[in-house]
Amino acid sequence: MKIASLLLLAGLCLAVDPPRKPFPPRGGGSKLLTYNETVTRRVISPTTTFVDWIPGEEDGQYVFQENDGTLIIQNIATNRSETLVGADKVPENSYSYYIKPDLSAVLWATNYKKQYRHSFFADYHILDLESGSLTPLDNDQNGDIQYAAWSPKGNVIAYVRNNNLYLWKNGEVTQITEDGGPNTFNGVPDWVYEEEIFGTPFALWFSPDGEYVAYMRTDETGVPTYTIPYYMDNQKFGPPYPRELGASLS
């Protein structure tokens, strides 16, 4: 019995791989990077660049933003790059940008204020690349627009403000819904749908030809509030959370 146990133990020891040695340093250096330097404290980290593909007839183009705010178009087929928007044209307090599919304008989000994981409030301005003019999406906006997006075709922007859906077309604004409020959401999800269903800040979708827009309307009237402790400066917020899926959709 003892012999069998020793043989089993010896077999297990042989099955375990020996510890791997670290890769030899490259470039003539002798310092090895430690776990704490690269993961825990992030003393050394890789440089990252966020890019957006540009839809259109010419394939292989994407845009990225340099540190000074300049927007650059890069073509992976020709390896050529060109400036789309110079740093001097970027509005103050810009947070993000959305390029019109035909590359004639850029929609800028400014005065960013975070809401939930994906959503935020902001002002939006349209930069015309031919004239260089910068105009507000909504004349009386006050950092309260919840979402805005270009149509895939045409000069149309759908946006949500005070939980109501609007369409901007060639400078003219049309209000689509009028019942938005604390319990009614048009074109944007409530906290539950944003966090657990969509994982996005929007609930509206253009048709491929840009002629139609579909949106979700959520009515939370009568849905009980579940208070969630938010451990930051002793604050709390209570998004409506249906215990038994009590929210009604239409």
PDB file of C-alpha atoms in Angstrom:
ATOM      1  CA  MET A   1       0.000   0.000   0.000  1.00  0.00           C
ATOM      2  CA  LYS A   2       2.840   2.398   0.850  1.00  0.00           C
ATOM      3  CA  ILE A   3       4.671   1.495  -2.361  1.00  0.00           C
ATOM      4  CA  ALA A   4       1.565   2.258  -4.432  1.00  0.00           C
ATOM      5  CA  SER A   5       1.148   5.616  -2.718  1.00  0.00           C
ATOM      6  CA  LEU A   6       4.770   6.528  -3.394  1.00  0.00           C
ATOM      7  CA  LEU A   7       4.434   5.544  -7.036  1.00  0.00           C
ATOM      8  CA  LEU A   8       1.269   7.674  -7.381  1.00  0.00           C
ATOM      9  CA  LEU A   9       3.003  10.644  -5.785  1.00  0.00           C
ATOM     10  CA  ALA A  10       5.968  10.253  -8.104  1.00  0.00           C
ATOM     11  CA  GLY A  11       3.620  10.140 -11.093  1.00  0.00           C
ATOM     12  CA  LEU A  12       1.900  13.359 -10.041  1.00  0.00           C
ATOM     13  CA  CYS A  13       5.237  15.112  -9.611  1.00  0.00           C
ATOM     14  CA  LEU A  14       6.285  14.078 -13.109  1.00  0.00           C
ATOM     15  CA  ALA A  15       2.963  15.343 -14.534  1.00  0.00           C
ATOM     16  CA  VAL A  16       3.501  18.875 -13.226  1.00  0.00           C
ATOM     17  CA  ASP A  17       5.361  21.076 -15.708  1.00  0.00           C
ATOM     18  CA  PRO A  18       8.542  22.649 -14.380  1.00  0.00           C
ATOM     19  CA  PRO A  19       8.371  26.435 -13.896  1.00  0.00           C
ATOM     20  CA  ARG A  20       9.143  28.353 -17.038  1.00  0.00           C
ATOM     21  CA  LYS A  21      12.072  30.697 -17.133  1.00  0.00           C
ATOM     22  CA  PRO A  22      11.415  34.339 -18.107  1.00  0.00           C
ATOM     23  CA  PHE A  23      12.158  35.382 -21.651  1.00  0.00           C
ATOM     24  CA  PRO A  24      15.610  36.879 -22.066  1.00  0.00           C
ATOM     25  CA  PRO A  25      15.706  40.688 -22.292  1.00  0.00           C
ATOM     26  CA  ARG A  26      15.848  42.292 -25.702  1.00  0.00           C
ATOM     27  CA  GLY A  27      17.528  45.447 -26.897  1.00  0.00           C
ATOM     28  CA  GLY A  28      20.610  45.098 -24.732  1.00  0.00           C
ATOM     29  CA  GLY A  29      18.815  45.850 -21.470  1.00  0.00           C
ATOM     30  CA  SER A  30      19.042  43.774 -18.330  1.00  0.00           C
ATOM     31  CA  LYS A  31      15.919  44.844 -16.383  1.00  0.00           C
ATOM     32  CA  LEU A  32      12.954  42.452 -16.282  1.00  0.00           C
ATOM     33  CA  LEU A  33       9.449  43.860 -15.918  1.00  0.00           C
ATOM     34  CA  THR A  34       7.556  42.752 -12.837  1.00  0.00           C
ATOM     35  CA  TYR A  35       3.879  42.010 -12.363  1.00  0.00           C
ATOM     36  CA  ASN A  36       3.398  45.085 -10.179  1.00  0.00           C
ATOM     37  CA  GLU A  37       4.948  47.381 -12.771  1.00  0.00           C
ATOM     38  CA  THR A  38       2.781  46.191 -15.656  1.00  0.00           C
ATOM     39  CA  VAL A  39      -0.507  45.163 -14.006  1.00  0.00           C
ATOM     40  CA  THR A  40      -0.999  46.419 -10.457  1.00  0.00           C
ATOM     41  CA  ARG A  41       0.507  49.908 -10.471  1.00  0.00           C
ATOM     42  CA  ARG A  42       0.645  50.313 -14.258  1.00  0.00           C
ATOM     43  CA  VAL A  43       3.990  52.079 -14.140  1.00  0.00           C
ATOM     44  CA  ILE A  44       4.550  50.870 -17.690  1.00  0.00           C
ATOM     45  CA  SER A  45       1.613  50.410 -20.062  1.00  0.00           C
ATOM     46  CA  PRO A  46       1.172  50.123 -23.826  1.00  0.00           C
ATOM     47  CA  THR A  47       0.097  53.072 -25.945  1.00  0.00           C
ATOM     48  CA  THR A  48      -3.436  52.683 -27.313  1.00  0.00           C
ATOM     49  CA  THR A  49      -5.333  54.420 -30.095  1.00  0.00           C
ATOM     50  CA  PHE A  50      -9.084  54.306 -30.613  1.00  0.00           C
ATOM     51  CA  VAL A  51     -10.207  54.277 -34.232  1.00  0.00           C
ATOM     52  CA  ASP A  52     -13.565  54.458 -36.020  1.00  0.00           C
ATOM     53  CA  TRP A  53     -14.174  52.961 -39.430  1.00  0.00           C
ATOM     54  CA  ILE A  54     -15.646  55.387 -41.945  1.00  0.00           C
ATOM     55  CA  PRO A  55     -18.639  54.026 -43.854  1.00  0.00           C
ATOM     56  CA  GLY A  56     -18.761  54.944 -47.515  1.00  0.00           C
ATOM     57  CA  GLU A  57     -17.773  53.951 -51.002  1.00  0.00           C
ATOM     58  CA  GLU A  58     -14.030  53.869 -50.320  1.00  0.00           C
ATOM     59  CA  ASP A  59     -13.194  50.869 -48.184  1.00  0.00           C
ATOM     60  CA  GLY A  60     -10.358  50.669 -45.662  1.00  0.00           C
ATOM     61  CA  GLN A  61     -10.583  54.153 -44.159  1.00  0.00           C
ATOM     62  CA  TYR A  62     -10.684  54.936 -40.478  1.00  0.00           C
ATOM     63  CA  VAL A  63     -10.362  58.055 -38.354  1.00  0.00           C
ATOM     64  CA  PHE A  64      -8.510  58.590 -35.105  1.00  0.00           C
ATOM     65  CA  GLN A  65      -7.834  61.540 -32.825  1.00  0.00           C
ATOM     66  CA  GLU A  66      -4.359  62.743 -31.927  1.00  0.00           C
ATOM     67  CA  ASN A  67      -3.400  64.091 -28.517  1.00  0.00           C
ATOM     68  CA  ASP A  68      -4.000  67.694 -29.551  1.00  0.00           C
ATOM     69  CA  GLY A  69      -7.513  66.856 -30.791  1.00  0.00           C
ATOM     70  CA  THR A  70      -6.748  66.696 -34.520  1.00  0.00           C
ATOM     71  CA  LEU A  71      -8.842  64.162 -36.440  1.00  0.00           C
ATOM     72  CA  ILE A  72      -6.824  62.126 -38.941  1.00  0.00           C
ATOM     73  CA  ILE A  73      -8.151  59.904 -41.724  1.00  0.00           C
ATOM     74  CA  GLN A  74      -5.955  56.900 -42.432  1.00  0.00           C
ATOM     75  CA  ASN A  75      -6.283  54.565 -45.415  1.00  0.00           C
ATOM     76  CA  ILE A  76      -4.979  51.067 -44.753  1.00  0.00           C
ATOM     77  CA  ALA A  77      -4.868  50.194 -48.468  1.00  0.00           C
ATOM     78  CA  THR A  78      -2.702  53.126 -49.544  1.00  0.00           C
ATOM     79  CA  ASN A  79      -1.177  53.906 -46.128  1.00  0.00           C
ATOM     80  CA  ARG A  80      -1.952  57.558 -46.772  1.00  0.00           C
ATOM     81  CA  SER A  81      -3.307  59.915 -44.146  1.00  0.00           C
ATOM     82  CA  GLU A  82      -4.941  63.330 -44.243  1.00  0.00           C
ATOM     83  CA  THR A  83      -6.224  65.801 -41.701  1.00  0.00           C
ATOM     84  CA  LEU A  84     -10.004  65.905 -41.416  1.00  0.00           C
ATOM     85  CA  VAL A  85     -10.260  68.455 -38.603  1.00  0.00           C
ATOM     86  CA  GLY A  86      -7.379  70.551 -37.340  1.00  0.00           C
ATOM     87  CA  ALA A  87      -6.782  71.072 -33.641  1.00  0.00           C
ATOM     88  CA  ASP A  88      -7.814  74.725 -33.942  1.00  0.00           C
ATOM     89  CA  LYS A  89     -11.304  73.664 -35.068  1.00  0.00           C
ATOM     90  CA  VAL A  90     -12.000  71.351 -32.147  1.00  0.00           C
ATOM     91  CA  PRO A  91     -14.492  72.979 -29.740  1.00  0.00           C
ATOM     92  CA  GLU A  92     -13.599  73.503 -26.096  1.00  0.00           C
ATOM     93  CA  ASN A  93     -14.512  70.817 -23.585  1.00  0.00           C
ATOM     94  CA  SER A  94     -15.085  68.297 -26.369  1.00  0.00           C
ATOM     95  CA  TYR A  95     -15.696  64.749 -25.194  1.00  0.00           C
ATOM     96  CA  SER A  96     -16.456  62.722 -28.313  1.00  0.00           C
ATOM     97  CA  TYR A  97     -17.096  63.147 -32.027  1.00  0.00           C
ATOM     98  CA  TYR A  98     -19.390  61.596 -34.637  1.00  0.00           C
ATOM     99  CA  ILE A  99     -18.513  61.946 -38.303  1.00  0.00           C
ATOM    100  CA  LYS A 100     -21.184  62.382 -40.921  1.00  0.00           C
ATOM    101  CA  PRO A 101     -21.027  59.437 -43.348  1.00  0.00           C
ATOM    102  CA  ASP A 102     -20.230  61.666 -46.344  1.00  0.00           C
ATOM    103  CA  LEU A 103     -17.373  63.356 -44.402  1.00  0.00           C
ATOM    104  CA  SER A 104     -18.890  66.809 -44.771  1.00  0.00           C
ATOM    105  CA  ALA A 105     -19.499  67.514 -41.076  1.00  0.00           C
ATOM    106  CA  VAL A 106     -18.609  66.399 -37.560  1.00  0.00           C
ATOM    107  CA  LEU A 107     -20.974  66.281 -34.591  1.00  0.00           C
ATOM    108  CA  TRP A 108     -19.142  67.156 -31.368  1.00  0.00           C
ATOM    109  CA  ALA A 109     -20.279  66.319 -27.848  1.00  0.00           C
ATOM    110  CA  THR A 110     -19.108  68.892 -25.305  1.00  0.00           C
ATOM    111  CA  ASN A 111     -19.648  69.658 -21.605  1.00  0.00           C
ATOM    112  CA  TYR A 112     -19.808  65.961 -20.801  1.00  0.00           C
ATOM    113  CA  LYS A 113     -21.553  64.839 -17.613  1.00  0.00           C
ATOM    114  CA  LYS A 114     -21.689  61.149 -16.800  1.00  0.00           C
ATOM    115  CA  GLN A 115     -25.021  59.490 -15.976  1.00  0.00           C
ATOM    116  CA  TYR A 116     -24.763  55.696 -15.803  1.00  0.00           C
ATOM    117  CA  ARG A 117     -22.232  53.197 -17.153  1.00  0.00           C
ATOM    118  CA  HIS A 118     -22.775  54.059 -20.839  1.00  0.00           C
ATOM    119  CA  SER A 119     -24.969  57.165 -20.854  1.00  0.00           C
ATOM    120  CA  PHE A 120     -24.099  60.808 -20.346  1.00  0.00           C
ATOM    121  CA  PHE A 121     -25.482  64.312 -20.810  1.00  0.00           C
ATOM    122  CA  ALA A 122     -23.814  66.829 -23.110  1.00  0.00           C
ATOM    123  CA  ASP A 123     -24.169  69.730 -25.502  1.00  0.00           C
ATOM    124  CA  TYR A 124     -23.765  68.990 -29.214  1.00  0.00           C
ATOM    125  CA  HIS A 125     -22.374  71.193 -31.980  1.00  0.00           C
ATOM    126  CA  ILE A 126     -22.174  70.602 -35.730  1.00  0.00           C
ATOM    127  CA  LEU A 127     -18.923  71.531 -37.464  1.00  0.00           C
ATOM    128  CA  ASP A 128     -19.356  72.117 -41.199  1.00  0.00           C
ATOM    129  CA  LEU A 129     -16.045  71.108 -42.766  1.00  0.00           C
ATOM    130  CA  GLU A 130     -16.450  73.249 -45.876  1.00  0.00           C
ATOM    131  CA  SER A 131     -17.347  76.538 -44.204  1.00  0.00           C
ATOM    132  CA  GLY A 132     -15.760  75.854 -40.827  1.00  0.00           C
ATOM    133  CA  SER A 133     -18.905  77.069 -39.048  1.00  0.00           C
ATOM    134  CA  LEU A 134     -19.853  75.573 -35.672  1.00  0.00           C
ATOM    135  CA  THR A 135     -23.563  75.611 -34.819  1.00  0.00           C
ATOM    136  CA  PRO A 136     -25.425  74.170 -31.828  1.00  0.00           C
ATOM    137  CA  LEU A 137     -27.624  71.160 -32.413  1.00  0.00           C
ATOM    138  CA  ASP A 138     -30.313  72.718 -30.213  1.00  0.00           C
ATOM    139  CA  ASN A 139     -30.306  76.481 -29.692  1.00  0.00           C
ATOM    140  CA  ASP A 140     -31.256  76.363 -26.005  1.00  0.00           C
ATOM    141  CA  GLN A 141     -29.355  73.217 -25.035  1.00  0.00           C
ATOM    142  CA  ASN A 142     -27.916  73.291 -21.540  1.00  0.00           C
ATOM    143  CA  GLY A 143     -25.817  70.169 -21.190  1.00  0.00           C
ATOM    144  CA  ASP A 144     -29.019  68.113 -21.178  1.00  0.00           C
ATOM    145  CA  ILE A 145     -28.982  66.175 -24.463  1.00  0.00           C
ATOM    146  CA  GLN A 146     -28.924  62.461 -23.705  1.00  0.00           C
ATOM    147  CA  TYR A 147     -27.967  61.045 -27.099  1.00  0.00           C
ATOM    148  CA  ALA A 148     -27.394  62.166 -30.693  1.00  0.00           C
ATOM    149  CA  ALA A 149     -26.516  60.287 -33.886  1.00  0.00           C
ATOM    150  CA  TRP A 150     -26.232  60.898 -37.619  1.00  0.00           C
ATOM    151  CA  SER A 151     -28.526  59.153 -40.050  1.00  0.00           C
ATOM    152  CA  PRO A 152     -26.598  56.715 -42.312  1.00  0.00           C
ATOM    153  CA  LYS A 153     -27.669  58.861 -45.294  1.00  0.00           C
ATOM    154  CA  GLY A 154     -28.853  62.425 -45.656  1.00  0.00           C
ATOM    155  CA  ASN A 155     -28.410  65.464 -43.453  1.00  0.00           C
ATOM    156  CA  VAL A 156     -30.376  64.196 -40.442  1.00  0.00           C
ATOM    157  CA  ILE A 157     -29.541  63.822 -36.759  1.00  0.00           C
ATOM    158  CA  ALA A 158     -31.739  62.040 -34.240  1.00  0.00           C
ATOM    159  CA  TYR A 159     -31.327  63.160 -30.659  1.00  0.00           C
ATOM    160  CA  VAL A 160     -32.997  62.759 -27.290  1.00  0.00           C
ATOM    161  CA  ARG A 161     -33.573  65.517 -24.778  1.00  0.00           C
ATOM    162  CA  ASN A 162     -35.665  65.322 -21.613  1.00  0.00           C
ATOM    163  CA  ASN A 163     -36.593  61.790 -22.682  1.00  0.00           C
ATOM    164  CA  ASN A 164     -38.191  63.065 -25.901  1.00  0.00           C
ATOM    165  CA  LEU A 165     -37.071  62.231 -29.431  1.00  0.00           C
ATOM    166  CA  TYR A 166     -36.167  65.000 -31.900  1.00  0.00           C
ATOM    167  CA  LEU A 167     -35.040  65.041 -35.519  1.00  0.00           C
ATOM    168  CA  TRP A 168     -32.661  67.699 -36.841  1.00  0.00           C
ATOM    169  CA  LYS A 169     -32.749  68.029 -40.634  1.00  0.00           C
ATOM    170  CA  ASN A 170     -30.895  70.711 -42.566  1.00  0.00           C
ATOM    171  CA  GLY A 171     -30.995  73.010 -39.551  1.00  0.00           C
ATOM    172  CA  GLU A 172     -34.689  72.487 -38.777  1.00  0.00           C
ATOM    173  CA  VAL A 173     -35.729  70.636 -35.600  1.00  0.00           C
ATOM    174  CA  THR A 174     -38.889  68.527 -35.372  1.00  0.00           C
ATOM    175  CA  GLN A 175     -40.069  67.137 -32.040  1.00  0.00           C
ATOM    176  CA  ILE A 176     -41.277  63.562 -32.546  1.00  0.00           C
ATOM    177  CA  THR A 177     -42.544  62.712 -29.040  1.00  0.00           C
ATOM    178  CA  GLU A 178     -44.026  64.919 -26.338  1.00  0.00           C
ATOM    179  CA  ASP A 179     -44.748  62.540 -23.462  1.00  0.00           C
ATOM    180  CA  GLY A 180     -41.177  62.132 -22.210  1.00  0.00           C
ATOM    181  CA  GLY A 181     -40.659  62.572 -18.503  1.00  0.00           C
ATOM    182  CA  PRO A 182     -39.290  60.954 -15.344  1.00  0.00           C
ATOM    183  CA  ASN A 183     -41.265  57.743 -15.992  1.00  0.00           C
ATOM    184  CA  THR A 184     -41.430  57.723 -19.808  1.00  0.00           C
ATOM    185  CA  PHE A 185     -38.368  57.209 -21.994  1.00  0.00           C
ATOM    186  CA  ASN A 186     -38.326  57.708 -25.777  1.00  0.00           C
ATOM    187  CA  GLY A 187     -35.251  56.725 -27.767  1.00  0.00           C
ATOM    188  CA  VAL A 188     -33.082  56.060 -24.707  1.00  0.00           C
ATOM    189  CA  PRO A 189     -33.184  53.145 -22.268  1.00  0.00           C
ATOM    190  CA  ASP A 190     -33.870  53.401 -18.581  1.00  0.00           C
ATOM    191  CA  TRP A 191     -31.207  52.194 -16.167  1.00  0.00           C
ATOM    192  CA  VAL A 192     -32.279  48.540 -16.299  1.00  0.00           C
ATOM    193  CA  TYR A 193     -32.311  48.328 -20.101  1.00  0.00           C
ATOM    194  CA  GLU A 194     -29.037  50.249 -20.395  1.00  0.00           C
ATOM    195  CA  GLU A 195     -27.228  48.150 -17.805  1.00  0.00           C
ATOM    196  CA  GLU A 196     -28.671  44.679 -18.327  1.00  0.00           C
ATOM    197  CA  ILE A 197     -30.207  44.481 -21.816  1.00  0.00           C
ATOM    198  CA  PHE A 198     -28.716  46.810 -24.440  1.00  0.00           C
ATOM    199  CA  GLY A 199     -25.420  47.861 -22.910  1.00  0.00           C
ATOM    200  CA  THR A 200     -25.719  51.123 -24.865  1.00  0.00           C
ATOM    201  CA  PRO A 201     -27.001  54.661 -24.163  1.00  0.00           C
ATOM    202  CA  PHE A 202     -29.537  54.611 -27.018  1.00  0.00           C
ATOM    203  CA  ALA A 203     -32.777  52.876 -27.969  1.00  0.00           C
ATOM    204  CA  LEU A 204     -33.305  54.176 -31.508  1.00  0.00           C
ATOM    205  CA  TRP A 205     -32.253  52.807 -34.862  1.00  0.00           C
ATOM    206  CA  PHE A 206     -32.183  54.268 -38.371  1.00  0.00           C
ATOM    207  CA  SER A 207     -33.117  52.217 -41.406  1.00  0.00           C
ATOM    208  CA  PRO A 208     -30.170  51.580 -43.784  1.00  0.00           C
ATOM    209  CA  ASP A 209     -31.465  54.184 -46.258  1.00  0.00           C
ATOM    210  CA  GLY A 210     -31.988  56.747 -43.493  1.00  0.00           C
ATOM    211  CA  GLU A 211     -35.654  57.250 -44.385  1.00  0.00           C
ATOM    212  CA  TYR A 212     -37.049  55.784 -41.160  1.00  0.00           C
ATOM    213  CA  VAL A 213     -36.123  55.679 -37.504  1.00  0.00           C
ATOM    214  CA  ALA A 214     -37.429  53.161 -34.979  1.00  0.00           C
ATOM    215  CA  TYR A 215     -37.318  53.887 -31.266  1.00  0.00           C
ATOM    216  CA  MET A 216     -38.276  52.185 -28.044  1.00  0.00           C
ATOM    217  CA  ARG A 217     -40.690  53.776 -25.616  1.00  0.00           C
ATOM    218  CA  THR A 218     -40.522  52.645 -21.995  1.00  0.00           C
ATOM    219  CA  ASP A 219     -43.262  53.461 -19.475  1.00  0.00           C
ATOM    220  CA  GLU A 220     -42.201  52.990 -15.854  1.00  0.00           C
ATOM    221  CA  THR A 221     -45.380  54.322 -14.294  1.00  0.00           C
ATOM    222  CA  GLY A 222     -46.184  52.192 -11.269  1.00  0.00           C
ATOM    223  CA  VAL A 223     -42.805  50.439 -11.259  1.00  0.00           C
ATOM    224  CA  PRO A 224     -41.439  50.397  -7.675  1.00  0.00           C
ATOM    225  CA  THR A 225     -38.098  51.980  -6.882  1.00  0.00           C
ATOM    226  CA  TYR A 226     -35.250  49.843  -5.593  1.00  0.00           C
ATOM    227  CA  THR A 227     -32.620  51.887  -3.775  1.00  0.00           C
ATOM    228  CA  ILE A 228     -29.044  50.853  -4.536  1.00  0.00           C
ATOM    229  CA  PRO A 229     -26.270  52.149  -2.251  1.00  0.00           C
ATOM    230  CA  TYR A 230     -23.727  54.028  -4.320  1.00  0.00           C
ATOM    231  CA  TYR A 231     -20.502  54.138  -2.359  1.00  0.00           C
ATOM    232  CA  MET A 232     -19.160  57.527  -3.336  1.00  0.00           C
ATOM    233  CA  ASP A 233     -19.463  60.550  -1.032  1.00  0.00           C
ATOM    234  CA  ASN A 234     -22.325  58.845   0.793  1.00  0.00           C
ATOM    235  CA  GLN A 235     -24.632  59.339  -2.194  1.00  0.00           C
ATOM    236  CA  LYS A 236     -27.517  57.072  -3.137  1.00  0.00           C
ATOM    237  CA  PHE A 237     -29.637  56.785  -6.254  1.00  0.00           C
ATOM    238  CA  GLY A 238     -32.756  54.755  -6.793  1.00  0.00           C
ATOM    239  CA  PRO A 239     -33.436  53.730 -10.407  1.00  0.00           C
ATOM    240  CA  PRO A 240     -36.825  52.043 -10.946  1.00  0.00           C
ATOM    241  CA  TYR A 241     -36.266  48.299 -10.977  1.00  0.00           C
ATOM    242  CA  PRO A 242     -39.233  45.995 -11.673  1.00  0.00           C
ATOM    243  CA  ARG A 243     -39.085  43.087  -9.231  1.00  0.00           C
ATOM    244  CA  GLU A 244     -41.383  41.048 -11.465  1.00  0.00           C
ATOM    245  CA  LEU A 245     -40.761  42.779 -14.799  1.00  0.00           C
ATOM    246  CA  GLY A 246     -43.532  45.252 -14.151  1.00  0.00           C
ATOM    247  CA  ALA A 247     -42.423  47.720 -16.843  1.00  0.00           C
ATOM    248  CA  SER A 248     -44.737  48.004 -19.841  1.00  0.00           C
ATOM    249  CA  LEU A 249     -43.431  48.604 -23.349  1.00  0.00           C
ATOM    250  CA  SER A 250     -45.210  50.004 -26.377  1.00  0.00           C
TER     251      SER A 250
END
